[in-house]
CSV table of C-alpha atoms in Angstrom, one decimal:
chain,number,residue,atom,x,y,z
J,109,UNK,CA,0.1,0.0,0.0
J,110,UNK,CA,1.2,3.7,-0.8
J,111,UNK,CA,2.2,5.3,2.6
J,112,UNK,CA,4.3,8.0,1.2
J,113,UNK,CA,2.2,11.0,2.2
J,114,UNK,CA,2.4,10.7,5.9
J,115,UNK,CA,6.2,9.4,5.9
J,116,UNK,CA,7.7,12.7,6.6
J,117,UNK,CA,5.4,13.2,9.9
J,118,UNK,CA,6.4,9.9,10.6
J,119,UNK,CA,10.1,10.3,10.6
J,120,UNK,CA,10.1,13.3,12.3
J,121,UNK,CA,8.6,11.6,15.1
J,122,UNK,CA,11.0,8.8,14.9
J,123,UNK,CA,14.1,11.4,15.0
J,124,UNK,CA,12.5,13.1,17.9
J,125,UNK,CA,12.0,9.4,19.5
J,126,UNK,CA,15.4,8.7,18.6
J,127,UNK,CA,16.6,12.0,20.1
J,128,UNK,CA,14.9,12.4,23.4
J,129,UNK,CA,14.4,8.7,24.4
J,130,UNK,CA,17.3,6.9,22.6
J,131,UNK,CA,15.4,3.9,21.3
J,132,UNK,CA,17.0,1.2,19.3
J,133,UNK,CA,16.7,0.4,15.7
J,134,UNK,CA,14.4,-2.2,16.5
J,135,UNK,CA,12.0,-0.2,18.2
J,136,UNK,CA,11.9,2.7,16.0
J,137,UNK,CA,11.4,0.3,12.9
J,138,UNK,CA,8.7,-1.5,14.8
J,139,UNK,CA,7.0,1.8,15.3
J,140,UNK,CA,7.7,3.0,11.7
J,141,UNK,CA,6.0,0.0,10.5
J,142,UNK,CA,3.0,0.1,12.8
J,143,UNK,CA,2.4,4.0,12.0
J,144,UNK,CA,2.9,3.3,8.2
J,145,UNK,CA,0.5,0.4,8.5
J,146,UNK,CA,-2.2,2.7,10.3
J,147,UNK,CA,-2.0,5.8,7.7
J,148,UNK,CA,-2.6,3.2,5.0
J,149,UNK,CA,-5.3,2.2,6.6
J,150,UNK,CA,-6.8,5.3,7.7
J,151,UNK,CA,-6.8,6.6,4.0
J,152,UNK,CA,-8.5,3.3,2.7
J,153,UNK,CA,-11.1,3.9,5.3
J,154,UNK,CA,-11.5,7.5,4.1
J,155,UNK,CA,-11.3,7.1,0.3
J,156,UNK,CA,-7.8,8.9,0.4
J,157,UNK,CA,-8.7,11.9,2.2
J,158,UNK,CA,-7.7,11.3,6.0
J,159,UNK,CA,-4.3,10.7,7.0
J,160,UNK,CA,-2.6,10.2,10.9
J,161,UNK,CA,-3.6,13.9,11.7
J,162,UNK,CA,-7.0,13.6,10.9
J,163,UNK,CA,-7.5,10.3,12.5
J,164,UNK,CA,-10.1,10.5,16.0
J,165,UNK,CA,-10.8,7.9,18.4
J,166,UNK,CA,-13.3,5.8,16.5
J,167,UNK,CA,-10.7,5.6,13.4
J,168,UNK,CA,-8.0,4.3,16.0
J,169,UNK,CA,-10.4,1.6,17.7
J,170,UNK,CA,-11.4,0.5,14.0
J,171,UNK,CA,-7.8,-0.2,12.8
J,172,UNK,CA,-7.1,-1.7,16.3
J,173,UNK,CA,-10.0,-4.0,15.6
J,174,UNK,CA,-8.8,-5.1,12.2
J,175,UNK,CA,-5.7,-6.3,13.3
J,176,UNK,CA,-7.4,-8.4,15.9
J,177,UNK,CA,-9.7,-9.9,13.1
J,178,UNK,CA,-6.6,-10.4,10.9
J,179,UNK,CA,-5.4,-13.1,13.7
J,180,UNK,CA,-3.0,-10.8,15.4
J,181,UNK,CA,-2.5,-11.4,19.4
J,182,UNK,CA,-3.7,-9.2,22.1
J,183,UNK,CA,-0.1,-8.8,23.0
J,184,UNK,CA,1.0,-7.5,19.3
J,185,UNK,CA,-1.8,-5.0,19.2
J,186,UNK,CA,-0.7,-3.8,22.3
J,187,UNK,CA,2.7,-3.1,21.2
J,188,UNK,CA,0.8,-1.5,17.7
J,189,UNK,CA,-1.0,0.8,20.5
J,190,UNK,CA,2.2,1.7,22.2
J,191,UNK,CA,3.7,3.2,19.3
J,192,UNK,CA,0.3,5.0,18.3
J,193,UNK,CA,-0.1,6.4,21.7
J,194,UNK,CA,3.9,8.0,21.5
J,195,UNK,CA,3.2,9.2,18.1
J,196,UNK,CA,0.0,11.3,18.8
J,197,UNK,CA,1.6,12.4,22.3
J,198,UNK,CA,4.5,14.1,20.3
J,199,UNK,CA,1.8,15.5,17.8
J,200,UNK,CA,0.3,17.1,20.7
J,201,UNK,CA,3.4,18.1,22.6
J,202,UNK,CA,4.6,19.6,18.9
J,203,UNK,CA,1.2,21.9,18.7
J,204,UNK,CA,0.6,19.7,15.7
J,205,UNK,CA,-2.4,18.6,16.7
J,206,UNK,CA,-5.1,19.8,19.6
J,207,UNK,CA,-6.0,16.4,21.1
J,208,UNK,CA,-4.9,13.0,21.4
J,209,UNK,CA,-7.0,10.8,19.6
J,210,UNK,CA,-5.5,7.9,21.3
J,211,UNK,CA,-6.0,9.0,24.9
J,212,UNK,CA,-9.0,7.1,25.8
J,213,UNK,CA,-8.4,3.9,24.5
J,214,UNK,CA,-8.0,1.0,26.4
J,215,UNK,CA,-5.0,-1.6,25.9
J,216,UNK,CA,-6.1,-4.9,24.6
J,217,UNK,CA,-6.3,-7.6,27.5
J,218,UNK,CA,-3.3,-9.5,27.4
J,219,UNK,CA,-4.2,-13.2,28.2
J,220,UNK,CA,-1.9,-14.5,31.3
J,221,UNK,CA,0.6,-17.0,30.0
J,222,UNK,CA,0.5,-20.3,31.1
J,223,UNK,CA,2.6,-21.2,33.9
J,224,UNK,CA,5.6,-23.5,33.3
J,225,UNK,CA,5.1,-26.9,34.8
J,226,UNK,CA,8.1,-29.4,35.1
J,227,UNK,CA,8.0,-32.8,34.2
J,228,UNK,CA,7.8,-35.8,36.5
J,229,UNK,CA,11.3,-36.9,35.6
J,230,UNK,CA,12.6,-33.1,36.7
J,231,UNK,CA,10.5,-33.1,39.8
J,232,UNK,CA,12.5,-36.1,40.8
J,233,UNK,CA,15.9,-34.9,39.5
J,234,UNK,CA,15.1,-31.7,41.4
J,235,UNK,CA,14.3,-33.3,44.5
J,236,UNK,CA,17.3,-35.4,44.4
J,237,UNK,CA,19.8,-32.7,44.0
J,238,UNK,CA,20.4,-31.2,47.4
J,239,UNK,CA,22.7,-32.9,49.5
J,240,UNK,CA,21.1,-34.4,52.4
J,241,UNK,CA,23.9,-35.3,54.2
J,242,UNK,CA,24.1,-31.8,55.6
J,243,UNK,CA,21.9,-29.5,57.5
J,244,UNK,CA,20.9,-27.1,54.8
J,245,UNK,CA,20.8,-29.9,52.1
J,246,UNK,CA,18.4,-31.6,54.3
J,247,UNK,CA,16.3,-28.5,55.0
J,248,UNK,CA,16.2,-27.6,51.0
J,249,UNK,CA,15.2,-31.6,50.3
J,250,UNK,CA,12.1,-31.2,52.8
J,251,UNK,CA,11.1,-27.9,51.5
J,252,UNK,CA,11.1,-29.0,48.1
J,253,UNK,CA,9.4,-32.3,49.0
J,254,UNK,CA,6.6,-30.2,50.6
J,255,UNK,CA,6.2,-27.9,48.4
J,256,UNK,CA,5.7,-30.3,45.6
J,257,UNK,CA,3.4,-32.5,48.0
J,258,UNK,CA,1.1,-29.7,48.9
J,259,UNK,CA,1.3,-27.2,46.3
J,260,UNK,CA,2.0,-24.2,48.5
J,261,UNK,CA,2.8,-20.5,47.3
J,262,UNK,CA,6.5,-19.7,47.9
J,263,UNK,CA,5.4,-16.8,50.4
J,264,UNK,CA,3.3,-19.6,52.4
J,265,UNK,CA,6.2,-22.1,52.3
J,266,UNK,CA,8.5,-20.1,53.8
J,267,UNK,CA,5.9,-18.4,56.4
J,268,UNK,CA,5.2,-21.8,57.6
J,269,UNK,CA,5.0,-21.6,61.7
J,270,UNK,CA,6.0,-24.5,63.9
J,271,UNK,CA,2.1,-24.8,65.3
J,272,UNK,CA,0.9,-25.1,61.7
J,273,UNK,CA,2.7,-28.4,61.1
J,274,UNK,CA,0.9,-31.5,62.4
J,275,UNK,CA,3.0,-34.6,61.1
J,276,UNK,CA,1.0,-37.0,62.9
J,277,UNK,CA,-2.1,-36.6,61.0
J,278,UNK,CA,-0.1,-35.6,58.0
J,279,UNK,CA,-1.4,-31.9,57.2
J,280,UNK,CA,-0.1,-28.7,57.5
J,281,UNK,CA,-2.7,-25.4,57.9
J,282,UNK,CA,-2.0,-22.9,55.8
J,283,UNK,CA,-2.7,-19.3,55.8
J,284,UNK,CA,-3.4,-18.1,52.2
J,285,UNK,CA,-4.1,-14.7,50.5
J,286,UNK,CA,-6.8,-12.6,51.8
J,287,UNK,CA,-6.3,-14.3,55.5
J,288,UNK,CA,-7.9,-17.5,54.2
J,289,UNK,CA,-6.5,-21.0,55.9
J,290,UNK,CA,-7.0,-24.0,54.4
J,291,UNK,CA,-5.8,-27.7,55.2
J,292,UNK,CA,-3.6,-29.5,52.9
J,293,UNK,CA,-2.4,-33.3,53.1
J,294,UNK,CA,1.4,-33.6,53.0
J,295,UNK,CA,1.7,-37.3,51.5
J,296,UNK,CA,3.7,-40.0,53.3
J,297,UNK,CA,6.9,-38.8,51.3
J,298,UNK,CA,6.6,-35.3,52.4
J,299,UNK,CA,5.9,-36.7,55.9
J,300,UNK,CA,9.2,-38.7,56.2
J,301,UNK,CA,11.4,-35.7,55.1
J,302,UNK,CA,9.9,-33.0,57.5
J,303,UNK,CA,10.1,-35.6,60.0
J,304,UNK,CA,14.0,-35.9,59.1
J,305,UNK,CA,14.6,-32.2,59.1
J,306,UNK,CA,12.9,-31.3,62.4
J,307,UNK,CA,14.7,-34.4,64.0
J,308,UNK,CA,18.1,-33.8,62.4
J,309,UNK,CA,18.7,-30.8,60.5
J,310,UNK,CA,16.8,-27.8,62.3
J,311,UNK,CA,18.1,-28.3,65.7
J,312,UNK,CA,21.3,-28.0,64.2
J,313,UNK,CA,20.4,-24.6,62.4
J,314,UNK,CA,18.4,-23.2,65.2
J,315,UNK,CA,21.7,-23.8,67.5
J,316,UNK,CA,19.5,-23.2,70.7
J,317,UNK,CA,17.0,-20.7,69.5
J,318,UNK,CA,13.8,-21.0,69.1
J,319,UNK,CA,12.2,-19.3,66.1
J,320,UNK,CA,8.7,-19.7,65.3
J,321,UNK,CA,9.4,-20.6,61.4
J,322,UNK,CA,9.7,-24.1,60.4
J,323,UNK,CA,12.1,-23.3,57.6
J,324,UNK,CA,15.2,-21.4,58.9
J,325,UNK,CA,18.8,-20.2,58.0
J,326,UNK,CA,22.2,-21.0,59.1
J,327,UNK,CA,21.7,-17.7,61.1
J,328,UNK,CA,18.6,-18.8,63.0
J,329,UNK,CA,16.3,-16.6,61.1
J,330,UNK,CA,13.6,-17.7,58.9
J,331,UNK,CA,13.7,-18.4,55.6
J,332,UNK,CA,12.7,-15.5,52.8
J,333,UNK,CA,11.5,-15.8,49.2
J,334,UNK,CA,14.5,-14.6,47.9
J,335,UNK,CA,16.8,-16.8,49.7
J,336,UNK,CA,14.7,-19.6,48.7
J,337,UNK,CA,14.5,-19.2,45.2
J,338,UNK,CA,18.2,-18.6,45.0
J,339,UNK,CA,18.4,-22.4,46.8
J,340,UNK,CA,16.1,-23.8,43.8
J,341,UNK,CA,17.7,-22.1,41.2
J,342,UNK,CA,21.0,-23.7,42.5
J,343,UNK,CA,19.5,-27.3,43.0
J,344,UNK,CA,17.8,-26.6,39.5
J,345,UNK,CA,21.6,-26.1,37.9
J,346,UNK,CA,22.8,-29.3,39.8
J,347,UNK,CA,19.8,-31.2,38.3
J,348,UNK,CA,20.4,-30.3,34.7
J,349,UNK,CA,17.3,-28.2,34.4
J,350,UNK,CA,18.1,-24.7,35.1
J,351,UNK,CA,16.4,-23.0,32.5
J,352,UNK,CA,13.3,-24.7,33.1
J,353,UNK,CA,12.3,-23.7,36.7
J,354,UNK,CA,10.6,-20.2,38.1
J,355,UNK,CA,9.9,-19.6,41.7
J,356,UNK,CA,6.3,-21.6,41.4
J,357,UNK,CA,7.6,-24.2,39.7
J,358,UNK,CA,6.7,-27.0,42.1
J,359,UNK,CA,3.7,-25.5,42.9
J,360,UNK,CA,2.5,-25.3,38.8
J,361,UNK,CA,3.9,-29.1,38.6
J,362,UNK,CA,1.7,-30.0,41.5
J,363,UNK,CA,-1.3,-29.0,40.0
J,364,UNK,CA,-0.4,-30.3,36.4
J,365,UNK,CA,0.8,-33.5,37.9
J,366,UNK,CA,-2.8,-34.0,39.8
J,367,UNK,CA,-5.0,-33.4,37.1
J,368,UNK,CA,-2.7,-35.3,34.7
J,369,UNK,CA,-3.6,-38.5,36.7
J,370,UNK,CA,-7.0,-37.6,37.0
J,371,UNK,CA,-7.7,-35.7,40.2
J,372,UNK,CA,-10.9,-33.5,40.2
J,373,UNK,CA,-10.7,-29.7,39.0
J,374,UNK,CA,-12.5,-28.4,42.5
J,375,UNK,CA,-10.3,-30.6,44.7
J,376,UNK,CA,-7.2,-29.0,42.8
J,377,UNK,CA,-9.1,-25.4,43.6
J,378,UNK,CA,-9.1,-26.5,47.2
J,379,UNK,CA,-5.4,-27.4,47.4
J,380,UNK,CA,-4.1,-24.5,45.8
J,381,UNK,CA,-6.4,-22.1,47.6
J,382,UNK,CA,-7.9,-20.4,44.6
J,383,UNK,CA,-11.2,-18.7,45.4
J,384,UNK,CA,-12.3,-18.5,41.6
J,385,UNK,CA,-12.1,-21.9,39.5
J,386,UNK,CA,-10.8,-20.0,36.5
J,387,UNK,CA,-8.0,-19.5,38.0
J,388,UNK,CA,-7.2,-22.9,38.4
J,389,UNK,CA,-8.7,-23.8,34.9
J,390,UNK,CA,-5.3,-22.8,33.4
J,391,UNK,CA,-3.3,-26.0,34.7
J,392,UNK,CA,-6.0,-28.2,32.5
J,393,UNK,CA,-4.6,-26.7,29.3
J,394,UNK,CA,-0.8,-27.7,30.5
J,395,UNK,CA,-2.4,-31.1,31.5
J,396,UNK,CA,-4.0,-31.5,28.1
J,397,UNK,CA,-0.8,-30.7,26.2
J,398,UNK,CA,0.9,-33.2,28.4
J,399,UNK,CA,-1.8,-36.1,27.9
J,400,UNK,CA,-1.6,-35.8,24.3
J,401,UNK,CA,2.0,-35.9,24.1
J,402,UNK,CA,1.7,-39.2,26.0
J,403,UNK,CA,-0.9,-40.5,23.7
J,404,UNK,CA,1.5,-39.6,20.6
J,405,UNK,CA,4.3,-41.1,22.3
J,406,UNK,CA,2.7,-44.8,23.4
J,407,UNK,CA,-0.5,-44.9,21.6
J,408,UNK,CA,-0.1,-47.2,18.8
J,409,UNK,CA,-2.1,-45.2,16.6
J,410,UNK,CA,-0.8,-41.6,18.3
Protein backbone atom coordinates (compact mmCIF):
# COMPACT_ATOMS: atom_id res chain seq x y z
CA UNK A 1 0.00 0.00 0.00
CA UNK A 2 1.15 3.53 -0.71
CA UNK A 3 2.25 5.13 2.55
CA UNK A 4 4.25 8.09 1.29
CA UNK A 5 1.99 11.05 2.19
CA UNK A 6 2.54 10.56 5.92
CA UNK A 7 6.16 9.42 5.75
CA UNK A 8 7.72 12.85 6.49
CA UNK A 9 5.60 13.17 9.64
CA UNK A 10 6.45 9.63 10.73
CA UNK A 11 10.17 10.20 10.18
CA UNK A 12 10.07 13.47 12.14
CA UNK A 13 8.49 11.59 15.06
CA UNK A 14 11.07 8.80 14.86
CA UNK A 15 13.94 11.31 14.81
CA UNK A 16 12.53 12.96 17.92
CA UNK A 17 12.00 9.60 19.64
CA UNK A 18 15.59 8.60 18.92
CA UNK A 19 17.00 11.95 20.11
CA UNK A 20 14.85 12.27 23.23
CA UNK A 21 14.53 8.68 24.40
CA UNK A 22 17.39 6.84 22.73
CA UNK A 23 15.14 4.13 21.31
CA UNK A 24 16.82 1.20 19.62
CA UNK A 25 16.81 0.72 15.85
CA UNK A 26 14.51 -2.29 16.25
CA UNK A 27 11.95 -0.28 18.24
CA UNK A 28 12.07 2.57 15.73
CA UNK A 29 11.57 0.13 12.85
CA UNK A 30 8.57 -1.38 14.65
CA UNK A 31 7.06 2.07 15.20
CA UNK A 32 7.63 2.93 11.53
CA UNK A 33 5.91 -0.25 10.31
CA UNK A 34 2.97 0.19 12.68
CA UNK A 35 2.43 3.85 11.81
CA UNK A 36 2.68 3.18 8.08
CA UNK A 37 0.13 0.40 8.46
CA UNK A 38 -2.17 2.79 10.35
CA UNK A 39 -1.72 5.53 7.74
CA UNK A 40 -2.60 3.14 4.93
CA UNK A 41 -5.66 1.91 6.84
CA UNK A 42 -6.88 5.48 7.46
CA UNK A 43 -6.53 6.50 3.83
CA UNK A 44 -8.28 3.37 2.61
CA UNK A 45 -11.08 3.91 5.13
CA UNK A 46 -11.58 7.54 4.11
CA UNK A 47 -11.20 7.06 0.38
CA UNK A 48 -7.79 8.73 0.43
CA UNK A 49 -8.83 11.93 2.19
CA UNK A 50 -7.65 11.35 5.78
CA UNK A 51 -4.16 10.82 7.09
CA UNK A 52 -2.63 10.36 10.52
CA UNK A 53 -3.33 13.90 11.75
CA UNK A 54 -7.04 13.62 10.89
CA UNK A 55 -7.62 10.37 12.78
CA UNK A 56 -10.17 10.30 15.58
CA UNK A 57 -10.67 7.82 18.39
CA UNK A 58 -13.21 5.79 16.39
CA UNK A 59 -10.82 5.43 13.46
CA UNK A 60 -8.04 4.23 15.75
CA UNK A 61 -10.39 1.73 17.40
CA UNK A 62 -11.41 0.47 13.96
CA UNK A 63 -7.74 -0.02 13.08
CA UNK A 64 -7.03 -1.97 16.27
CA UNK A 65 -10.13 -4.11 15.73
CA UNK A 66 -8.98 -4.88 12.19
CA UNK A 67 -5.62 -6.05 13.55
CA UNK A 68 -7.33 -8.42 15.99
CA UNK A 69 -9.60 -9.74 13.23
CA UNK A 70 -6.55 -10.38 11.05
CA UNK A 71 -5.29 -12.83 13.68
CA UNK A 72 -2.76 -10.74 15.58
CA UNK A 73 -2.42 -11.57 19.26
CA UNK A 74 -3.55 -9.07 21.94
CA UNK A 75 0.12 -8.66 22.89
CA UNK A 76 1.06 -7.60 19.34
CA UNK A 77 -1.92 -5.24 19.09
CA UNK A 78 -0.89 -3.72 22.43
CA UNK A 79 2.55 -3.08 20.95
CA UNK A 80 0.90 -1.36 17.98
CA UNK A 81 -1.10 0.82 20.34
CA UNK A 82 2.01 1.74 22.35
CA UNK A 83 3.71 3.21 19.28
CA UNK A 84 0.52 4.96 18.18
CA UNK A 85 0.14 6.57 21.60
CA UNK A 86 3.73 7.80 21.56
CA UNK A 87 3.16 9.28 18.12
CA UNK A 88 0.00 11.20 19.03
CA UNK A 89 1.45 12.44 22.32
CA UNK A 90 4.36 13.82 20.32
CA UNK A 91 1.97 15.54 17.88
CA UNK A 92 0.19 17.25 20.80
CA UNK A 93 3.49 18.30 22.42
CA UNK A 94 4.65 19.72 19.09
CA UNK A 95 1.31 21.57 18.79
CA UNK A 96 0.57 19.85 15.50
CA UNK A 97 -2.60 18.49 17.07
CA UNK A 98 -4.96 19.86 19.72
CA UNK A 99 -6.14 16.57 21.23
CA UNK A 100 -4.71 13.08 21.48
CA UNK A 101 -7.22 10.65 19.88
CA UNK A 102 -5.49 7.66 21.53
CA UNK A 103 -5.77 9.00 25.09
CA UNK A 104 -9.01 7.22 25.99
CA UNK A 105 -8.25 3.89 24.30
CA UNK A 106 -7.66 0.96 26.65
CA UNK A 107 -5.01 -1.60 25.81
CA UNK A 108 -6.32 -5.00 24.70
CA UNK A 109 -6.35 -7.43 27.58
CA UNK A 110 -3.28 -9.62 27.32
CA UNK A 111 -4.03 -13.16 28.43
CA UNK A 112 -2.01 -14.64 31.23
CA UNK A 113 0.74 -16.93 29.96
CA UNK A 114 0.53 -20.55 30.91
CA UNK A 115 2.55 -21.31 34.04
CA UNK A 116 5.65 -23.40 33.45
CA UNK A 117 5.41 -26.88 34.92
CA UNK A 118 8.24 -29.36 35.21
CA UNK A 119 7.92 -32.90 33.91
CA UNK A 120 7.70 -35.65 36.50
CA UNK A 121 11.25 -36.71 35.64
CA UNK A 122 12.52 -33.14 36.12
CA UNK A 123 10.80 -32.97 39.51
CA UNK A 124 12.49 -36.19 40.61
CA UNK A 125 15.88 -34.83 39.55
CA UNK A 126 15.27 -31.55 41.36
CA UNK A 127 14.17 -33.28 44.57
CA UNK A 128 17.29 -35.46 44.49
CA UNK A 129 19.68 -32.53 43.96
CA UNK A 130 20.29 -31.30 47.58
CA UNK A 131 23.05 -32.96 49.61
CA UNK A 132 21.01 -34.43 52.45
CA UNK A 133 24.14 -35.23 54.48
CA UNK A 134 24.29 -31.52 55.40
CA UNK A 135 21.79 -29.60 57.56
CA UNK A 136 21.10 -27.07 54.79
CA UNK A 137 20.76 -29.76 52.15
CA UNK A 138 18.31 -31.73 54.29
CA UNK A 139 16.33 -28.53 54.91
CA UNK A 140 16.20 -27.82 51.18
CA UNK A 141 15.06 -31.36 50.38
CA UNK A 142 12.27 -31.05 52.95
CA UNK A 143 11.18 -27.68 51.50
CA UNK A 144 11.14 -28.99 47.94
CA UNK A 145 9.28 -32.15 48.94
CA UNK A 146 6.74 -30.14 50.92
CA UNK A 147 6.15 -27.66 48.12
CA UNK A 148 5.65 -30.38 45.52
CA UNK A 149 3.41 -32.40 47.86
CA UNK A 150 1.17 -29.49 48.84
CA UNK A 151 1.34 -26.91 46.04
CA UNK A 152 2.07 -24.11 48.51
CA UNK A 153 2.94 -20.65 47.25
CA UNK A 154 6.54 -19.65 48.00
CA UNK A 155 5.32 -17.02 50.48
CA UNK A 156 3.20 -19.65 52.23
CA UNK A 157 6.10 -22.10 52.36
CA UNK A 158 8.64 -19.73 53.90
CA UNK A 159 6.00 -18.29 56.23
CA UNK A 160 5.02 -21.64 57.76
CA UNK A 161 5.03 -21.60 61.55
CA UNK A 162 5.86 -24.53 63.81
CA UNK A 163 2.30 -24.50 65.13
CA UNK A 164 0.98 -25.00 61.58
CA UNK A 165 2.51 -28.46 61.21
CA UNK A 166 0.71 -31.60 62.34
CA UNK A 167 2.89 -34.47 61.20
CA UNK A 168 0.94 -36.97 63.24
CA UNK A 169 -2.16 -36.27 61.17
CA UNK A 170 -0.10 -35.58 58.05
CA UNK A 171 -1.54 -32.13 57.38
CA UNK A 172 -0.33 -28.54 57.32
CA UNK A 173 -2.47 -25.51 58.10
CA UNK A 174 -1.80 -22.76 55.58
CA UNK A 175 -2.67 -19.08 55.82
CA UNK A 176 -3.16 -18.03 52.22
CA UNK A 177 -4.12 -14.90 50.31
CA UNK A 178 -6.69 -12.70 51.98
CA UNK A 179 -6.05 -14.38 55.32
CA UNK A 180 -7.89 -17.52 54.18
CA UNK A 181 -6.92 -20.69 56.01
CA UNK A 182 -6.84 -24.16 54.49
CA UNK A 183 -5.68 -27.63 55.53
CA UNK A 184 -3.48 -29.44 53.02
CA UNK A 185 -2.40 -33.10 53.26
CA UNK A 186 1.34 -33.80 53.14
CA UNK A 187 1.56 -37.32 51.76
CA UNK A 188 3.88 -39.99 53.16
CA UNK A 189 7.03 -38.93 51.29
CA UNK A 190 6.90 -35.27 52.29
CA UNK A 191 5.96 -36.19 55.87
CA UNK A 192 8.99 -38.49 56.09
CA UNK A 193 11.36 -35.76 54.88
CA UNK A 194 9.80 -33.22 57.22
CA UNK A 195 10.30 -35.58 60.16
CA UNK A 196 13.97 -35.99 59.23
CA UNK A 197 14.45 -32.24 58.86
CA UNK A 198 12.76 -31.40 62.17
CA UNK A 199 14.67 -34.12 64.03
CA UNK A 200 18.14 -33.88 62.49
CA UNK A 201 18.61 -30.56 60.68
CA UNK A 202 16.50 -27.86 62.28
CA UNK A 203 17.98 -28.24 65.80
CA UNK A 204 21.48 -27.82 64.33
CA UNK A 205 20.46 -24.71 62.38
CA UNK A 206 18.56 -23.24 65.34
CA UNK A 207 21.56 -23.67 67.65
CA UNK A 208 19.48 -23.37 70.80
CA UNK A 209 17.28 -20.57 69.51
CA UNK A 210 13.51 -21.04 69.27
CA UNK A 211 12.39 -19.42 65.99
CA UNK A 212 8.71 -19.69 65.15
CA UNK A 213 9.31 -20.42 61.48
CA UNK A 214 9.54 -24.02 60.33
CA UNK A 215 12.31 -23.37 57.81
CA UNK A 216 15.31 -21.43 59.06
CA UNK A 217 18.71 -20.37 57.80
CA UNK A 218 22.17 -20.91 59.26
CA UNK A 219 21.68 -17.51 60.91
CA UNK A 220 18.75 -18.92 62.91
CA UNK A 221 16.26 -16.70 61.09
CA UNK A 222 13.30 -17.60 58.93
CA UNK A 223 13.84 -18.14 55.21
CA UNK A 224 12.88 -15.37 52.78
CA UNK A 225 11.34 -15.86 49.35
CA UNK A 226 14.56 -14.59 47.80
CA UNK A 227 16.78 -16.99 49.73
CA UNK A 228 14.51 -19.92 48.85
CA UNK A 229 14.55 -18.97 45.15
CA UNK A 230 18.35 -18.71 45.26
CA UNK A 231 18.53 -22.26 46.65
CA UNK A 232 16.04 -23.60 44.10
CA UNK A 233 18.04 -22.15 41.21
CA UNK A 234 21.23 -23.72 42.55
CA UNK A 235 19.60 -27.13 42.85
CA UNK A 236 17.98 -26.77 39.41
CA UNK A 237 21.43 -26.21 37.91
CA UNK A 238 22.71 -29.31 39.68
CA UNK A 239 19.76 -31.26 38.29
CA UNK A 240 20.38 -29.95 34.77
CA UNK A 241 17.07 -28.08 34.54
CA UNK A 242 18.27 -24.54 35.23
CA UNK A 243 16.33 -22.93 32.38
CA UNK A 244 13.09 -24.78 33.11
CA UNK A 245 12.38 -23.62 36.66
CA UNK A 246 10.45 -20.65 38.02
CA UNK A 247 9.85 -19.57 41.64
CA UNK A 248 6.48 -21.33 41.62
CA UNK A 249 7.63 -24.19 39.38
CA UNK A 250 6.85 -26.90 41.92
CA UNK A 251 3.42 -25.40 42.69
CA UNK A 252 2.60 -25.41 38.97
CA UNK A 253 3.94 -28.96 38.67
CA UNK A 254 1.86 -30.09 41.67
CA UNK A 255 -1.36 -28.88 40.01
CA UNK A 256 -0.50 -30.13 36.54
CA UNK A 257 0.57 -33.60 37.67
CA UNK A 258 -2.54 -34.02 39.82
CA UNK A 259 -4.73 -33.22 36.81
CA UNK A 260 -2.65 -35.51 34.58
CA UNK A 261 -3.39 -38.34 36.98
CA UNK A 262 -7.13 -37.71 37.05
CA UNK A 263 -7.67 -35.38 40.02
CA UNK A 264 -10.90 -33.39 40.12
CA UNK A 265 -10.43 -29.73 39.21
CA UNK A 266 -12.36 -28.50 42.26
CA UNK A 267 -10.18 -30.57 44.59
CA UNK A 268 -7.08 -29.01 43.02
CA UNK A 269 -8.70 -25.59 43.48
CA UNK A 270 -9.13 -26.24 47.22
CA UNK A 271 -5.56 -27.53 47.61
CA UNK A 272 -4.10 -24.51 45.80
CA UNK A 273 -6.24 -22.06 47.77
CA UNK A 274 -7.77 -20.45 44.67
CA UNK A 275 -10.95 -18.51 45.39
CA UNK A 276 -11.97 -18.65 41.72
CA UNK A 277 -12.13 -21.91 39.76
CA UNK A 278 -11.11 -20.07 36.57
CA UNK A 279 -7.69 -19.46 38.11
CA UNK A 280 -7.23 -23.21 38.52
CA UNK A 281 -8.56 -23.99 35.04
CA UNK A 282 -5.41 -22.57 33.44
CA UNK A 283 -3.64 -25.77 34.54
CA UNK A 284 -6.04 -27.93 32.54
CA UNK A 285 -4.47 -26.56 29.34
CA UNK A 286 -1.02 -27.77 30.42
CA UNK A 287 -2.42 -31.10 31.55
CA UNK A 288 -4.18 -31.64 28.22
CA UNK A 289 -0.98 -30.87 26.33
CA UNK A 290 0.92 -33.38 28.47
CA UNK A 291 -1.71 -36.06 27.91
CA UNK A 292 -1.66 -35.42 24.17
CA UNK A 293 2.12 -35.89 24.10
CA UNK A 294 1.83 -39.14 26.08
CA UNK A 295 -0.84 -40.38 23.68
CA UNK A 296 1.30 -39.55 20.66
CA UNK A 297 4.33 -41.29 22.16
CA UNK A 298 2.70 -44.45 23.48
CA UNK A 299 -0.54 -45.11 21.59
CA UNK A 300 -0.12 -47.44 18.58
CA UNK A 301 -2.12 -44.98 16.47
CA UNK A 302 -0.80 -41.84 18.15
